[in-house]
Amino acid sequence: MSRAPTTQQPKLPPLLQRRSGAMTRELLLQPGSYGLGMTHQTLLPDTTTTAVCGYCATGCGLRLHLRQGEAVGLTPETDYPVNLGMACPKGWEALRVLQSEDRATHPLLRDAGGELRRLSWDDALKEFCSRFKAIQSQHGKDSVAFLSTGQIATEEMAFLGALAKFGMGLKHGDGNTRQCMATAVTAYKESFGFDAPPYTYDDFEQSDCLVFIGSNLCIGHPIMWERVLRNRRSPEIIVIDPRRTETAMAATQHLQLRPKSDLVLLYAITQHLIASGLVDHDFVTNHTSGYPEFQQHVESFTPDVASKLTGLSADQIRRAAEAIGTASAASLWWTMGVNQSYEGVRTAQAIINIALITGNVGKPGTGANSITGQCNAMGSRLWSNTTNLFGHHQFDNCDHRQKVADALRIDVDRIPREGSWSYDRIIEGIRRQEIRGLWVIATNPAHSWIHQSDVRELLGQLDFLVVQDMYSSTESAQHADLVLPAAGWGEKEGTLINSERRYGLQRRVRPAPGEALADFQIFRAIAHYWGVGDMFDEWTDPEAVFRIMQRASRGQPCDITGIAGYEQIDRCGGVQWPWTERDAAEQPAPATQRRLFEDGRFYTPDGRAKLIVDSIASMPEAPDQRYPILLLTGRGSVSQWHTQTRTSKSPILRKLYPNDPYIEINPEDGSQLGIGSGQTARVISRRGQAKVTVLLTPTIPAGQAFMPMHYESTNLLTLSHFDPYSRQPSYKDCAVRIEPADRK
Ligand SMILES: Nc1nc2c(c(=O)[nH]1)N[C@H]1C(S)=C(S)[C@@H](COP(=O)(O)OP(=O)(O)OC[C@H]3O[C@@H](n4cnc5c(=O)[nH]c(N)nc54)[C@H](O)[C@@H]3O)O[C@H]1N2
Ligand SMILES: Nc1nc2c(c(=O)[nH]1)N[C@H]1C(S)=C(S)[C@@H](COP(=O)(O)OP(=O)(O)OC[C@H]3O[C@@H](n4cnc5c(=O)[nH]c(N)nc54)[C@H](O)[C@@H]3O)O[C@H]1N2
Ligand code: SF4
Ligand SMILES: [Mo]
């Protein structure tokens, strides 16, 4: 892959060798420094540099235009293998949102009167350590927990996970990726033996039949959708979604199934593939296990039986199955319509099964492909050191612990022998007062967690809540006892791993406002103040941490020992994992597009992928007479990002979406309720209510409603329930009632 010549490339920091002993607290807390008296990187004036976008997991390359070493604008990188010159509005506006009055610029501590007041970093970090240590000594080490994220650099996540678990001795820490990717992780692990999304984006263009299950690609991943549009094979595009989404409208087949009937539908597709002789028996025999039981399990799910449960016609089901079974390269893609479900893992595995039995694995245009959400959700899966040990090892495996201890050069006894509680268990731990202190980094649970009023109450019960964020106005920061101001995308460096396993570089192209520090620097400073700075002697700067990660990855499916360093990542247009030392010795450079399982060998002990099936679960809160409508939630527009802390700061993005919360309902329901488009209504669930503007649209079937997650009231309504294997919240099914707002 050759990159267009830029003017001058900025210099990356030299290998920093000074020990933390030489570090003073002043240097440690100097914005833009790593405590070594030097800034992250020396940017040359009036040049350009590239960085990957910090919103979604597409991981587009952006070219930043600098004046006097500071970014003044950006354009999509024409040469980056991900986006090929394209970007969505969030990417175009990425710099704008960094300038905002509510940026967190100084540490803030809540005083006795309940006001957040400014204090120095030195005092803030002393407070952080003394309060958490006091809780630990009174209630035990495990009474302090942390919530991490999929939106900081990989090296920052790694630092946080190592500091919290090995340095501060915390056992429980999870991340917002639980809300997002946990189902895919569990499904892949059980089926493939490792959390390994197999695809590369080129597969969007090489496929003859693309199936999107619970994925609104046009809105959630618009540049991936652009890649689909570049497909020259006139592919069949099958969209499985209860709503007629933007993506469904562009499909050749839209299977508008009843919500949460996916597992039945997928088993029926499987049954029809088998009955029609569309199974690749060679692949099944040589590369999978469990086929006889699997075949028996799906036998009763005929298209006719499934028709009743899914609301689709048997012909629609057969047609979709035949399109998949006869395509020379079929690919199946899924996102939150699958992952955020009380039977998400088994549904994801039903997708994996279809790819396996049709031999659609390891070849161009194929795959059972979970699409990631946040810019570094993949980084969190591999490196956050929360439920899995550093580098996707296991805490309960003694060899793994020793290997990680050696790679990190720490005492093995510092590594806990079991993984963390999942996010929901940490929340329950607060209820039982077993968790008394919480440190929240780059996530906004007071808006995004399921059944939000409950969460807010629980956050209020904590003895000490620390929120580390770019903005001091987030819903979670409003509950915090201590706010630590963080630099954001564009103000720090490190790697992000995109949806196709590609490590890309993030750059520091602007100074952070006020005294805000890069998360990396905050972790480094906390290590020092906590008294475990020595453990992190080698963790001087992000690239140094990258080298530690490389050591820990050795021999894992995610082995990156062959990557020469940041410079190579930049030069090659990102590098997908794995890239081992052996690969590097045998090949001049990593190919731009690499997929997994080309040899049909999986990461299970016998090298075979497992065909896993289960019985169908019932919806815990199905609509009834009092709450007759099923509420779906998800992404509303391309210009809104999650809890809107960032996207709401751009005047341009704000023009592209409705300012106030709204609900989409079918015109039939609207006329029955006597509510028209533009009128206000109350949406009421068993847990709370929200005032919203109604939008009547035939894209949502009667009996269902849709609310975007970007407005804080949405999660007042949602029901706290989870997939039993992944513990991922089931955000897309709860029963509500809708009333005109003026009705008493
Ligand atoms: N603009 C924008 N883009 C984003 C994000 C953002 O906030 N804004 N967030 C990013 C993140 S973190 C993520 S995880 C991704 C999410 O990306 P997506 O998963 O594509 O987004 P969602 O809208 O949450 O859900 C996708 C679809 O699932 C459907 N669905 C609901 N219930 C069911 C069901 O039972 N079965 C099926 N088959 N479908 C169902 C919904 O109707 C919806 O259209 O987007 C990423 N990209
Ligand atoms: N009802 C409903 N709820 C949902 C979903 C749904 O579909 N429906 N989707 C779920 C999904 S998939 C996801 S991923 C979650 C997302 O939920 P959250 O993670 O809570 O949402 P964000 O708004 O992305 O929060 C990220 C926070 O990190 C801050 N931040 C950004 N960059 C940095 C940084 O570099 N450093 C620091 N320290 N802070 C930073 C931002 O200002 C923001 O406050 O929401 C989930 N909630
Ligand atoms: S598609 Fe995702 S990565 Fe690309 S510019 Fe938009 S938000 Fe950024
Ligand atoms: Mo997500």
Short mmCIF file of C-alpha atoms and ligand atoms in Angstrom, two decimals, residues 56-57 90 180-181 213-217 219-222 240-243 245 257-262 335-338 340 372-374 632-642 706 709-710 732, ligand 1:
data_model
loop_
_atom_site.label_atom_id
_atom_site.label_comp_id
_atom_site.label_asym_id
_atom_site.label_seq_id
_atom_site.Cartn_x
_atom_site.Cartn_y
_atom_site.Cartn_z
CA CYS A 56 -16.89 4.78 15.43
CA ALA A 57 -15.08 1.52 14.83
CA LYS A 90 -18.86 13.30 12.74
CA CYS A 180 -21.93 -3.22 23.05
CA MET A 181 -19.64 -6.11 22.16
CA ILE A 213 -28.78 -8.73 10.93
CA GLY A 214 -29.78 -6.05 13.44
CA SER A 215 -27.44 -3.60 11.80
CA ASN A 216 -28.40 -0.20 10.44
CA LEU A 217 -25.15 0.32 8.59
CA ILE A 219 -26.57 5.28 10.11
CA GLY A 220 -24.17 3.48 12.45
CA HIS A 221 -21.33 2.83 10.01
CA PRO A 222 -21.93 5.07 6.99
CA ILE A 240 -33.04 -8.46 8.85
CA ASP A 241 -34.55 -5.71 11.00
CA PRO A 242 -38.02 -5.11 12.49
CA ARG A 243 -37.85 -1.54 11.18
CA THR A 245 -34.41 1.40 8.20
CA LEU A 257 -39.31 -9.89 11.36
CA ARG A 258 -40.98 -9.58 14.76
CA PRO A 259 -38.46 -8.20 17.26
CA LYS A 260 -36.40 -10.92 18.93
CA SER A 261 -37.54 -13.67 16.59
CA ASP A 262 -34.08 -13.78 14.99
CA THR A 335 -24.49 -5.46 15.19
CA MET A 336 -26.66 -4.33 18.11
CA GLY A 337 -29.99 -5.78 16.94
CA VAL A 338 -28.30 -9.10 17.77
CA GLN A 340 -28.24 -6.33 22.69
CA THR A 372 -17.71 -3.19 16.26
CA GLY A 373 -19.20 0.03 17.61
CA GLN A 374 -16.75 2.39 19.30
CA LEU A 632 -36.91 -0.51 20.37
CA THR A 633 -33.95 1.81 20.90
CA GLY A 634 -30.78 2.52 18.92
CA ARG A 635 -28.95 5.08 16.77
CA GLY A 636 -31.01 7.99 15.47
CA SER A 637 -28.81 9.76 12.95
CA VAL A 638 -25.33 9.83 11.47
CA SER A 639 -24.64 13.09 13.29
CA GLN A 640 -25.38 11.97 16.82
CA TRP A 641 -22.93 10.02 18.94
CA HIS A 642 -24.24 8.17 21.97
CA PHE A 706 -38.44 3.42 18.26
CA MET A 709 -30.55 6.40 22.62
CA HIS A 710 -29.02 9.86 22.27
CA LYS A 732 -34.12 -3.23 22.45
N1 LIG B 1 -24.12 7.90 14.15
C1 LIG B 1 -23.74 7.01 15.05
N2 LIG B 1 -23.01 5.94 14.67
C2 LIG B 1 -22.64 5.03 15.59
C3 LIG B 1 -22.94 5.19 16.97
C4 LIG B 1 -23.69 6.34 17.35
O1 LIG B 1 -24.00 6.56 18.53
N3 LIG B 1 -24.06 7.22 16.36
N4 LIG B 1 -22.54 4.25 17.88
C5 LIG B 1 -21.56 3.25 17.49
C6 LIG B 1 -21.71 2.08 18.36
S1 LIG B 1 -20.91 2.08 19.87
C7 LIG B 1 -22.38 0.98 17.97
S2 LIG B 1 -22.45 -0.36 19.03
C8 LIG B 1 -22.95 0.85 16.63
C9 LIG B 1 -24.37 0.32 16.63
O2 LIG B 1 -24.82 0.18 15.32
P1 LIG B 1 -26.18 -0.57 15.01
O3 LIG B 1 -26.26 -1.83 15.75
O4 LIG B 1 -26.34 -0.62 13.56
O5 LIG B 1 -27.24 0.46 15.64
P2 LIG B 1 -28.60 0.34 16.46
O6 LIG B 1 -29.46 1.42 15.94
O7 LIG B 1 -28.33 0.34 17.92
O8 LIG B 1 -29.27 -1.07 16.14
C10 LIG B 1 -29.35 -1.60 14.84
C11 LIG B 1 -30.72 -2.07 14.46
O9 LIG B 1 -31.17 -3.13 15.28
C12 LIG B 1 -32.55 -3.18 15.06
N5 LIG B 1 -33.20 -4.13 15.98
C13 LIG B 1 -33.84 -3.90 17.14
N6 LIG B 1 -34.33 -5.04 17.66
C14 LIG B 1 -34.01 -6.02 16.78
C15 LIG B 1 -34.28 -7.43 16.74
O10 LIG B 1 -34.88 -8.02 17.61
N7 LIG B 1 -33.77 -8.10 15.66
C16 LIG B 1 -33.11 -7.50 14.65
N8 LIG B 1 -32.67 -8.24 13.64
N9 LIG B 1 -32.87 -6.17 14.67
C17 LIG B 1 -33.30 -5.45 15.73
C18 LIG B 1 -32.98 -1.75 15.19
O11 LIG B 1 -34.23 -1.53 14.55
C19 LIG B 1 -31.82 -1.03 14.53
O12 LIG B 1 -32.13 -0.60 13.22
O13 LIG B 1 -22.97 2.11 15.98
C20 LIG B 1 -21.75 2.82 16.05
N10 LIG B 1 -21.92 3.95 15.19
#
